[in-house]
Structure formats: structure tokens, C-alpha cells
CSV table of C-alpha atoms in Angstrom, one decimal:
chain,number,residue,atom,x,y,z
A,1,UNK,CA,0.0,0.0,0.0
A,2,UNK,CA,1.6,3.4,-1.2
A,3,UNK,CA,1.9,6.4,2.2
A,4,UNK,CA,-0.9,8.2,-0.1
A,5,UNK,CA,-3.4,5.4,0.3
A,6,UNK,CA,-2.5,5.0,4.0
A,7,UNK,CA,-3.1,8.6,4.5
A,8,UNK,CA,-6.6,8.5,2.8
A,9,UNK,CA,-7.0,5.1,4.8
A,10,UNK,CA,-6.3,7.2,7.9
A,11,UNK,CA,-8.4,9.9,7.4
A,12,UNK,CA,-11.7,7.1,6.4
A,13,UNK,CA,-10.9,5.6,9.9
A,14,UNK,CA,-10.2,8.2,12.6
A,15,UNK,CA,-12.8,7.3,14.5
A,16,UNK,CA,-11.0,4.0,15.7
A,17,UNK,CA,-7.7,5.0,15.0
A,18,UNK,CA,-5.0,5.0,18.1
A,19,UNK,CA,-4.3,7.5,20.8
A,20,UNK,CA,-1.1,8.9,21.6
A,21,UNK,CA,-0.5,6.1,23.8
A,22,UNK,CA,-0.7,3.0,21.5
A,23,UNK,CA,1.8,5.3,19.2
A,24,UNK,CA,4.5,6.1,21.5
A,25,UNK,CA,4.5,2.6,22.6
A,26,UNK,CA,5.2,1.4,18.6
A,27,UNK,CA,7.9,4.2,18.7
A,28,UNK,CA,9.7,3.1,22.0
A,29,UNK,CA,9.6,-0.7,20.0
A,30,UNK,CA,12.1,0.1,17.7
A,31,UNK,CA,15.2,-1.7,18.9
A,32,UNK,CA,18.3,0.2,17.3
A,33,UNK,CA,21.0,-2.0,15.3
A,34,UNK,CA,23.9,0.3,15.8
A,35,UNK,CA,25.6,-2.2,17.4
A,36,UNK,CA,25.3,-4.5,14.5
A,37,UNK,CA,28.0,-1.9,12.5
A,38,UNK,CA,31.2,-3.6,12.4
A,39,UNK,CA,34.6,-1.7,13.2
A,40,UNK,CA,35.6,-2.1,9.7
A,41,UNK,CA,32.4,-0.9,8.7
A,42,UNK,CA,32.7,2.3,10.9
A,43,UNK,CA,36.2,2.7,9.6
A,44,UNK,CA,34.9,2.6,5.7
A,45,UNK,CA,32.1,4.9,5.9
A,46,UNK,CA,33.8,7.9,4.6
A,47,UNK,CA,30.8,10.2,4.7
A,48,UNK,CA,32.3,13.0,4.3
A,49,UNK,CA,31.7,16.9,6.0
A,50,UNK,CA,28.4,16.5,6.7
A,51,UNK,CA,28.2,12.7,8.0
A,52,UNK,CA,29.9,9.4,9.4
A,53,UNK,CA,30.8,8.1,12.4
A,54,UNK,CA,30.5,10.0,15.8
A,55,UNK,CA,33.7,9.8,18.0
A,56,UNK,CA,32.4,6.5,19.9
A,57,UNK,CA,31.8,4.7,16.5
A,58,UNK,CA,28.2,5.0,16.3
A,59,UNK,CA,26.1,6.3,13.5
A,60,UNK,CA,25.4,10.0,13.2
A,61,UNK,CA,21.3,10.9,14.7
A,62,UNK,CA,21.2,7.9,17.0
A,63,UNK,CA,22.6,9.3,20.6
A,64,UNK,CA,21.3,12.7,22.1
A,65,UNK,CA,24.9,13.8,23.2
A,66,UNK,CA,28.4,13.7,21.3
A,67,UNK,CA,31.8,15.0,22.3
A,68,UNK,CA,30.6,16.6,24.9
A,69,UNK,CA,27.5,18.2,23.4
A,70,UNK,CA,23.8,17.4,24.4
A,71,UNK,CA,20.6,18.3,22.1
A,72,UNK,CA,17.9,19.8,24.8
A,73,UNK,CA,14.9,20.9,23.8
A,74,UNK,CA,13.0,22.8,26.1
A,75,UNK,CA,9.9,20.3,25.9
A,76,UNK,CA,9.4,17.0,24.5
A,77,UNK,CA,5.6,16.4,24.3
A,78,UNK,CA,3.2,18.2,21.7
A,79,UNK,CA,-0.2,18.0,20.3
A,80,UNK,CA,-0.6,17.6,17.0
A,81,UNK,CA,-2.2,19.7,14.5
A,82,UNK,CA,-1.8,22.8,16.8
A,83,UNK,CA,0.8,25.8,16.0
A,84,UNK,CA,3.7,25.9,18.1
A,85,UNK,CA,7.2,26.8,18.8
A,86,UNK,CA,10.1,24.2,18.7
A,87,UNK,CA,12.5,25.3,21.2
A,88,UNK,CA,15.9,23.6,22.0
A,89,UNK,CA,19.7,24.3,22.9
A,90,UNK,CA,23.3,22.8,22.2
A,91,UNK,CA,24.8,22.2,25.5
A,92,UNK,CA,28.4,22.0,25.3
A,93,UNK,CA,31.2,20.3,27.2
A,94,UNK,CA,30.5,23.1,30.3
A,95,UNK,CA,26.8,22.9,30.6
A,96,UNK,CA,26.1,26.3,28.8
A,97,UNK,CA,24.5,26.5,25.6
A,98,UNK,CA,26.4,27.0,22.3
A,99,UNK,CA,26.2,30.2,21.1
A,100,UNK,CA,29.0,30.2,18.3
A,101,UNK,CA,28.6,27.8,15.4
A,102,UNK,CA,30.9,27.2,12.0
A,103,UNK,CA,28.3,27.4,9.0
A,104,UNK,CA,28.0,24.5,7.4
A,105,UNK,CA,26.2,24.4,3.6
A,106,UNK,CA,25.2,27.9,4.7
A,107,UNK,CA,23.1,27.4,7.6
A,108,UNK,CA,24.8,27.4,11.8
A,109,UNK,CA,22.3,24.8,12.3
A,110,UNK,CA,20.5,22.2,10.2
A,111,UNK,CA,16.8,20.6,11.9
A,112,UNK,CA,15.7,17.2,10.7
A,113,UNK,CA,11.8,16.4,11.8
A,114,UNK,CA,10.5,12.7,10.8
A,115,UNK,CA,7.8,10.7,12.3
A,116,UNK,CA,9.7,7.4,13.7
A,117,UNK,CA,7.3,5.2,10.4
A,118,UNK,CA,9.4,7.8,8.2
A,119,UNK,CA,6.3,10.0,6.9
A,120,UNK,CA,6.0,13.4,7.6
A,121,UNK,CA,9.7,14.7,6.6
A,122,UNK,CA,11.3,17.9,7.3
A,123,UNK,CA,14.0,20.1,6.7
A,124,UNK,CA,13.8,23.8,8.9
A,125,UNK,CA,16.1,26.1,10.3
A,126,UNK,CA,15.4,28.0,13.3
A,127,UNK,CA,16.5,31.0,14.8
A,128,UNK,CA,19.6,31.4,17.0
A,129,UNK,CA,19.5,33.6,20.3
A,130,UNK,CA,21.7,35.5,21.9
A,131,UNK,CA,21.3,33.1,24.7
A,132,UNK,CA,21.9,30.1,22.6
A,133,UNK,CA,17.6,28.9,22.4
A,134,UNK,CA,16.6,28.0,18.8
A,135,UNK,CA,13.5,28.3,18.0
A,136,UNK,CA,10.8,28.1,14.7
A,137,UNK,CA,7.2,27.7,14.5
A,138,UNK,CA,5.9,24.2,14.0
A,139,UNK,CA,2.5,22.4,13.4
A,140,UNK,CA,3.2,18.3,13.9
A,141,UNK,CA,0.4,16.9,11.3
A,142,UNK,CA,-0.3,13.9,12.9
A,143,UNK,CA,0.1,11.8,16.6
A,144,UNK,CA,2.8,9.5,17.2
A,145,UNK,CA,6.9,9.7,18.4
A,146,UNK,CA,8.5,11.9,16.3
A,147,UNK,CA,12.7,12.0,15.8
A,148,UNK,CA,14.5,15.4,15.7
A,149,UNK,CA,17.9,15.7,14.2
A,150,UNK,CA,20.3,18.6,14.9
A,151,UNK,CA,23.0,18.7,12.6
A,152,UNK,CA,25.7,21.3,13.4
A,153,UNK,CA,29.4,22.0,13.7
A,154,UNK,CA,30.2,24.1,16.9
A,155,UNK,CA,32.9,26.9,16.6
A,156,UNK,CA,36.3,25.5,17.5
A,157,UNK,CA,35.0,21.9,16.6
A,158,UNK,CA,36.7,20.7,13.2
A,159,UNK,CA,33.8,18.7,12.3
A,160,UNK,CA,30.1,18.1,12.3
A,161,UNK,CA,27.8,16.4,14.9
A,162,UNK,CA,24.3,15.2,14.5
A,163,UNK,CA,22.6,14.8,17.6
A,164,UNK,CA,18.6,13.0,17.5
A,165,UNK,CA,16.2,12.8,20.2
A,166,UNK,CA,12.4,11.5,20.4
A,167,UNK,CA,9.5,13.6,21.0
A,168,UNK,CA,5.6,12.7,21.8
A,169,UNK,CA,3.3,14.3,19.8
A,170,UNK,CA,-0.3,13.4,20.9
A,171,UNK,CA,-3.5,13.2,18.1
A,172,UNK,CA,-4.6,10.4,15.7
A,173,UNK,CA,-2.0,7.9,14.9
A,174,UNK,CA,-2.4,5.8,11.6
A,175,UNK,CA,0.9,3.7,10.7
A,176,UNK,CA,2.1,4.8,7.5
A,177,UNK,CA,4.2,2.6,5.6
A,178,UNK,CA,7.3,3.0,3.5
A,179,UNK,CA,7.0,2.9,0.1
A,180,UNK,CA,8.0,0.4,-2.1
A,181,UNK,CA,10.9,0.2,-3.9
A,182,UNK,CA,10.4,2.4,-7.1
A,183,UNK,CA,13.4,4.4,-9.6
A,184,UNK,CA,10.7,7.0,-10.1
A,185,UNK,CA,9.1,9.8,-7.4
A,186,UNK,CA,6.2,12.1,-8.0
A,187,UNK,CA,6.2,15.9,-6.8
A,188,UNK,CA,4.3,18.0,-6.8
A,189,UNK,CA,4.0,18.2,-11.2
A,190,UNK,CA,7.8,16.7,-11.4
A,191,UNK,CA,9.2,13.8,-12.0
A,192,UNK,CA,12.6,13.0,-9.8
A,193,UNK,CA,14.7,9.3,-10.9
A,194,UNK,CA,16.6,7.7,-9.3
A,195,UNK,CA,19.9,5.2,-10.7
A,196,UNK,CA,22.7,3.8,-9.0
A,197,UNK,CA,24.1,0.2,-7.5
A,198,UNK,CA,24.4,0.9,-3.5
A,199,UNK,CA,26.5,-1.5,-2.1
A,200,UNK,CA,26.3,-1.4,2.0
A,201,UNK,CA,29.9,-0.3,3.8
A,202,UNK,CA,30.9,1.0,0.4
A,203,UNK,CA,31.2,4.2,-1.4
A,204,UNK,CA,28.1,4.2,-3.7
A,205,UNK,CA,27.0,6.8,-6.3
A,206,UNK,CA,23.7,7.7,-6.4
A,207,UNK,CA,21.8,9.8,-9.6
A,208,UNK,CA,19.3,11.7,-9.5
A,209,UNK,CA,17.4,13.3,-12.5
A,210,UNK,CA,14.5,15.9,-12.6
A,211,UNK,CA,12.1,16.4,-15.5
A,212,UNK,CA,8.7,18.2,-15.8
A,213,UNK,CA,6.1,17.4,-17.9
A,214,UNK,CA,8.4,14.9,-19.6
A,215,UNK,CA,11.1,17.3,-20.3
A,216,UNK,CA,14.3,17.7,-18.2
A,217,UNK,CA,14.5,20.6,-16.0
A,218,UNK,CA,17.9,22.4,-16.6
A,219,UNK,CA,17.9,25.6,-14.4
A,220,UNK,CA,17.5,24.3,-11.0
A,221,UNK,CA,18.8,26.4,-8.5
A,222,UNK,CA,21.3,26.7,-5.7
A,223,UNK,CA,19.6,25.0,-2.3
A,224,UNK,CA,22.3,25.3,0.5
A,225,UNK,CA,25.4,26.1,-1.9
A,226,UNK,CA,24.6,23.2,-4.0
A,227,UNK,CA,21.7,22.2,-6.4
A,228,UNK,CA,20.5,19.5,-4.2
A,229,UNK,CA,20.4,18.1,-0.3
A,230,UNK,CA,19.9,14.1,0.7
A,231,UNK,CA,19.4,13.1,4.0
A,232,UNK,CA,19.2,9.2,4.2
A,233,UNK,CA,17.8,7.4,7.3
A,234,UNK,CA,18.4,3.6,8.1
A,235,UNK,CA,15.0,2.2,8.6
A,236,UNK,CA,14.3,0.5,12.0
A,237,UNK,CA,16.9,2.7,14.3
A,238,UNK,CA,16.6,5.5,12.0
A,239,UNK,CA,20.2,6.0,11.9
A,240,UNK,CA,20.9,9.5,9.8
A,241,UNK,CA,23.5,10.1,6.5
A,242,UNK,CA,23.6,13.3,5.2
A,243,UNK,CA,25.5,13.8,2.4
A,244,UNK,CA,25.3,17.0,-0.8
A,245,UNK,CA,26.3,16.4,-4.3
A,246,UNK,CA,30.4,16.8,-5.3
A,247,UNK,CA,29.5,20.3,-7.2
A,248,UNK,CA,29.2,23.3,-5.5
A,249,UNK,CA,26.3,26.3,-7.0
A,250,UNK,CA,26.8,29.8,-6.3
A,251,UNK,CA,24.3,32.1,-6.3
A,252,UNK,CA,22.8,32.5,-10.0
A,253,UNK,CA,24.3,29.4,-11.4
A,254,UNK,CA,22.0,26.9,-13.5
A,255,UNK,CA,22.0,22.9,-12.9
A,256,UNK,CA,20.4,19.4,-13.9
A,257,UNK,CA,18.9,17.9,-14.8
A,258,UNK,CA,21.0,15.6,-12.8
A,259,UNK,CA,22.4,15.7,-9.4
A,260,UNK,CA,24.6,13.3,-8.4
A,261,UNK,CA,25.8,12.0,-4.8
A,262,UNK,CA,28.5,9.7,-3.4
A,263,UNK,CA,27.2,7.8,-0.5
A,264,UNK,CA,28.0,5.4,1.9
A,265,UNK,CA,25.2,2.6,3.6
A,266,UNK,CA,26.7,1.3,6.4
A,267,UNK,CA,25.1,-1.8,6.7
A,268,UNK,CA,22.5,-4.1,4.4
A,269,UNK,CA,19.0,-2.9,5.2
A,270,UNK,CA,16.3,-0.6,4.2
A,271,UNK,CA,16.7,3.3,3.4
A,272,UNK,CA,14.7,6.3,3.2
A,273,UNK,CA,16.1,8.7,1.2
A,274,UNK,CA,14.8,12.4,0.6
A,275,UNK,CA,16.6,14.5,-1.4
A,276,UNK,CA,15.8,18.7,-1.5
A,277,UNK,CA,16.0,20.6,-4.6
A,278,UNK,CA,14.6,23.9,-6.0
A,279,UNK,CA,13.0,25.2,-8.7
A,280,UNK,CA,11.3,28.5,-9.7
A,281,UNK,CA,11.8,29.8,-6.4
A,282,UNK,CA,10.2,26.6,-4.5
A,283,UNK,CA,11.7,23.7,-2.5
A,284,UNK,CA,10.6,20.3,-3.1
A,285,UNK,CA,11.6,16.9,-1.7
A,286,UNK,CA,11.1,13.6,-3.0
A,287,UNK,CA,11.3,10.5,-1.1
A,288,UNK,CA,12.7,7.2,-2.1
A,289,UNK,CA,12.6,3.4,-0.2
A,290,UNK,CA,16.0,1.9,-1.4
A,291,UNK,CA,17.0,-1.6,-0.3
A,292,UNK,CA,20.7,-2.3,0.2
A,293,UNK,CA,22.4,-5.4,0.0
A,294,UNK,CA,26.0,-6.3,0.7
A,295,UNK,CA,26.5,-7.5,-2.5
A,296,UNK,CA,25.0,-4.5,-5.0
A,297,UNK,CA,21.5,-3.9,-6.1
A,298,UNK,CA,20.8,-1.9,-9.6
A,299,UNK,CA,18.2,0.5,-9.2
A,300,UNK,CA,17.1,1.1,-13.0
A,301,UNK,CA,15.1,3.9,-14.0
A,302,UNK,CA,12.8,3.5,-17.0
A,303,UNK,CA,14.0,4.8,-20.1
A,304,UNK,CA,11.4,7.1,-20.2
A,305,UNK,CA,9.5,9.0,-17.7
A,306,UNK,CA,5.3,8.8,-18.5
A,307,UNK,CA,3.9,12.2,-18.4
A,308,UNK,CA,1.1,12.7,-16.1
A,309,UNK,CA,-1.5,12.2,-19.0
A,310,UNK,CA,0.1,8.8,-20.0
A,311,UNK,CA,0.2,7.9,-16.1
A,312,UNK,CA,-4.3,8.7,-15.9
A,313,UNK,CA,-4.6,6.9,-19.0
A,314,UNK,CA,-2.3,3.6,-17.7
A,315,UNK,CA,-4.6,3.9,-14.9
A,316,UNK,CA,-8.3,4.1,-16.7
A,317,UNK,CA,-10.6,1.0,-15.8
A,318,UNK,CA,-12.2,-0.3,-19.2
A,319,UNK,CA,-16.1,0.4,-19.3
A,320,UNK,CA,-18.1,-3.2,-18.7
């Protein structure tokens, strides 16, 4: 069943679906698999600036404190479908929070918010305080346990942390699951592919191309110094990879239709991957379910992307 039809499924049957409680009890279920990564598997991730290994070995996302530094928001419990602020600090190594960051991909700070079934996705940054709160306004759409990412690299630090910690958001609660498998995403009228042969604990490359209407689009524009943004998260313990494409965009510059990324899946296993990009002045993210292996999977696009038209008419029911 696709997340669209689970949604609509949801909506048909609020009136038995789950309280708050029966959701944060699926979330606190999850049994992470960090401690299935391997030394040498820790040792080959490579990911880069932006990702990788945490001092202790473990993946990036999946502790709320690192090197000293603690992700503390000021409340973790929320009601869904109501308006409010997120508020949270960086503690550092003395207790106080941090009040000086390094930009990294333009931004001091970089806020990951995903329901822990992987629906819901998204990509914010708040507002930095003298006094070292962050804050932005947001609405949680549905009920459930909800994983926050703060990705960052503090002044004086020479490289990034990502810090993740649950909150309880309390509303309806309808499970949503991944999606299957598929080359091809639908977005709001585009058309985002997907090619590459992951291999887990290796160095994968990963392509992505964007058409509209059936033609490629070649002026997308910079999003956080480059022309797109991936955030991958390891189904299950919802460990977090963040990586950008190789080529840099300044301000003005023209890409795509294709982005590329190089990539590294720790372990065999299923992925969520949602990569950013922007057009005409909009963002848009697409979401793709990727299964890993340890030997190599091909994931083949079509050779040609159906147009919307061709999609409603593969989809007509013949008249009996």
C-alpha cells in the first residue's frame, strides 16, 4: 500500500484509530541496530563533512549527546495539528549552551523532523538567540513519536555532529508505511529518478534526474550552496546520513537535470532517502525506499519518464 493510500485510509478511519499512547508505545519498540556496524564498517564509511561516524563509532542521529555536546529541547511532548514553537539548545562540554557555530552548507544549524514510520519529513532552520535557544514555528500533522535531528558543527570543533532525540506528539496515529521500492518519485508536477548500485559499507554513487512534464529541467537552483540536499535514514533505528552532491552552485548558477551523490550505507538494510532541490523559487523533496544489500543492487530507471497524461490513462478501468 503506497503512504498516499495509507493517508486516505487514515483519514476514512479516525474514528478508531490509536491514541497517543498505542503510538509512543510502537515508537519506543524500535530496537536500534547500531551495534550490528562492524569496526571495519565504521572505519569505511567515509561520509564525508556532513556525515559518518561519531567519535564513539556509532552512526550520526542515533545518541542525544556527542563530544561533549547534548541536544535539549525545552519540551518533548506536543499536540498535534496545533501551531507551536520548537524550542531547543546545544549544550556543550560546560553545561552552557552554544552560542557560536561554524556554517555549514550555509546554515549554523540544520533541523531534521520525521515521524519514527518515516512520513512526515522535514528540513527547517530556526533561529539562533543571543542566549543560545533555537526556536521556529511548528505544526506536527499527525500523533505519534517523532525523531529530531540537529546537525551542526560548533565553533572550534573541526567537524560536524548530528545529535537526534524523540518527542511525543499526541493526536490520531495511523501507521504509514514506506514505500515500495520504485526508480521514479512524483512531486508536486515533477518527475525526480533515481539510478545507481548501493553496495552497503561502500562508497556508492547515487543519480538523480529531474524532468517536468516529460522534459528535463535544466535551471534548477542553488539550495544550501549546492543544487540538491539528501538526507538518508536507516529504517528500523533510523540512523541518519547526510551527504550534498560533489558540485558546489553559487548564487545564480544553473543545474540538472542531474544531481549526483557519493554515498556510503553502512550496513545491508532498508533506506529512506529524501533529497531537497529547487525550482522556480520553491523547494521540493522527493522521497525514495531503497534496499541495500551487501553485494549491490541496480536500481534502473525506465528509459522514459510517462507524463502525467500517459500515467491517468495507464490507470483508466475499461467500461463493462
Amino acid at each position: 500500500m503506497s503512504r498516499a493510500a495509507a493517508l486516505r485510509l487514515g483519514a476514512f478511519a479516525g474514528a478508531i484509530a490509536l491514541a497517543f499512547g498505542a503510538a509512543y508505545g510502537i515508537g519506543s519498540a524500535v530496537d536500534p541496530i547500531a551495534a550490528a556496524d562492524t569496526p571495519s564498517q565504521s572505519q569505511e564509511m567515509g561520509m564525508g563533512e556532513m556525515g559518518g561516524h561519531d567519535a564513539g563509532g556509532q552512526l550520526p542521529g542515533l545518541a542525544v549527546s556527542d563530544a561533549g555536546y547534548t541536544f535539549a529541547p525545552a519540551t518533548t511532548f506536543f499536540t498535534a495539528g496545533a501551531k507551536t514553537g520548537l524550542r531547543f539548545t546545544i549544550k556543550g562540554p560546560d553545561g552552557k549552551p552554544v552560542t557560536k557555530y561554524t556554517k555549514t552548507h550555509e546554515k549554523d544549524l540544520h533541523l531534521i523532523v520525521v515521524r519514527r514510520d518515516l512520513s512526515g519529513f522535514h528540513h527547517v532552520h530556526p533561529t539562533l538567540a543571543a542566549d543560545g535557544t533555537w526556536s521556529i514555528p511548528f505544526t506536527f500533522t499527525a500523533g505519534g513519536t517523532w525523531r529530531m535531528y540537529a546537525d551542526f558543527q560548533p565553533a572550534g570543533l573541526d567537524r560536524n555532529i548530528t545529535l537526534g532525540t524523540d518527542v511525543n506528539v499526541t493526536g490520531l496515529y495511523v501507521p504509514v508505511p514506506l514505500n515500495d521500492p520504485a526508480a521514479v518519485n512524483s512531486i508536486d508536477g515533477y518527475d525526480v529518478t533515481l539510478a545507481g548500485t548501493p553496495v552497503a559499507g561502500k562508497e556508492s554513487q547515487l543519480a538523480f534526474t529531474v524532468s517536468k512534464d516529460g522534459k528535463p529541467v535544466t535551471d534548477l537552483q542553488p539550495y544550501l550552496g549546492a543544487f540538491g540536499h539528501l538526507v538518508s535514514l536507516r529504517s528500523g533505528d533510523l540512523a541518519y546520513l547526510h551527504n550534498h552532491p560533489a558540485q558546489h552552485a553559487d548564487p545564480g548558477m544553473k543545474g540538472g537535470p542531474s544531481i549526483d551523490f557519493m554515498t556510503t550505507f553502512p550496513t545491508a538494510g532498508t533506506y529512506s532517502l529524501f533529497l531537497d532541490f529547487q525550482h522556480a523559487g520553491a523547494v521540493h523533496t522527493a522521497e525514495f525506499t531503497v534496499k541495500v544489500s551487501s553485494t549491490g543492487t541496480t536500481i534502473v530507471p525506465p528509459t522514459a519518464v510517462p507524463t502525467h497524461e500517459e500515467e491517468a490513462h495507464e490507470h483508466e478501468q475499461p467500461v463493462r
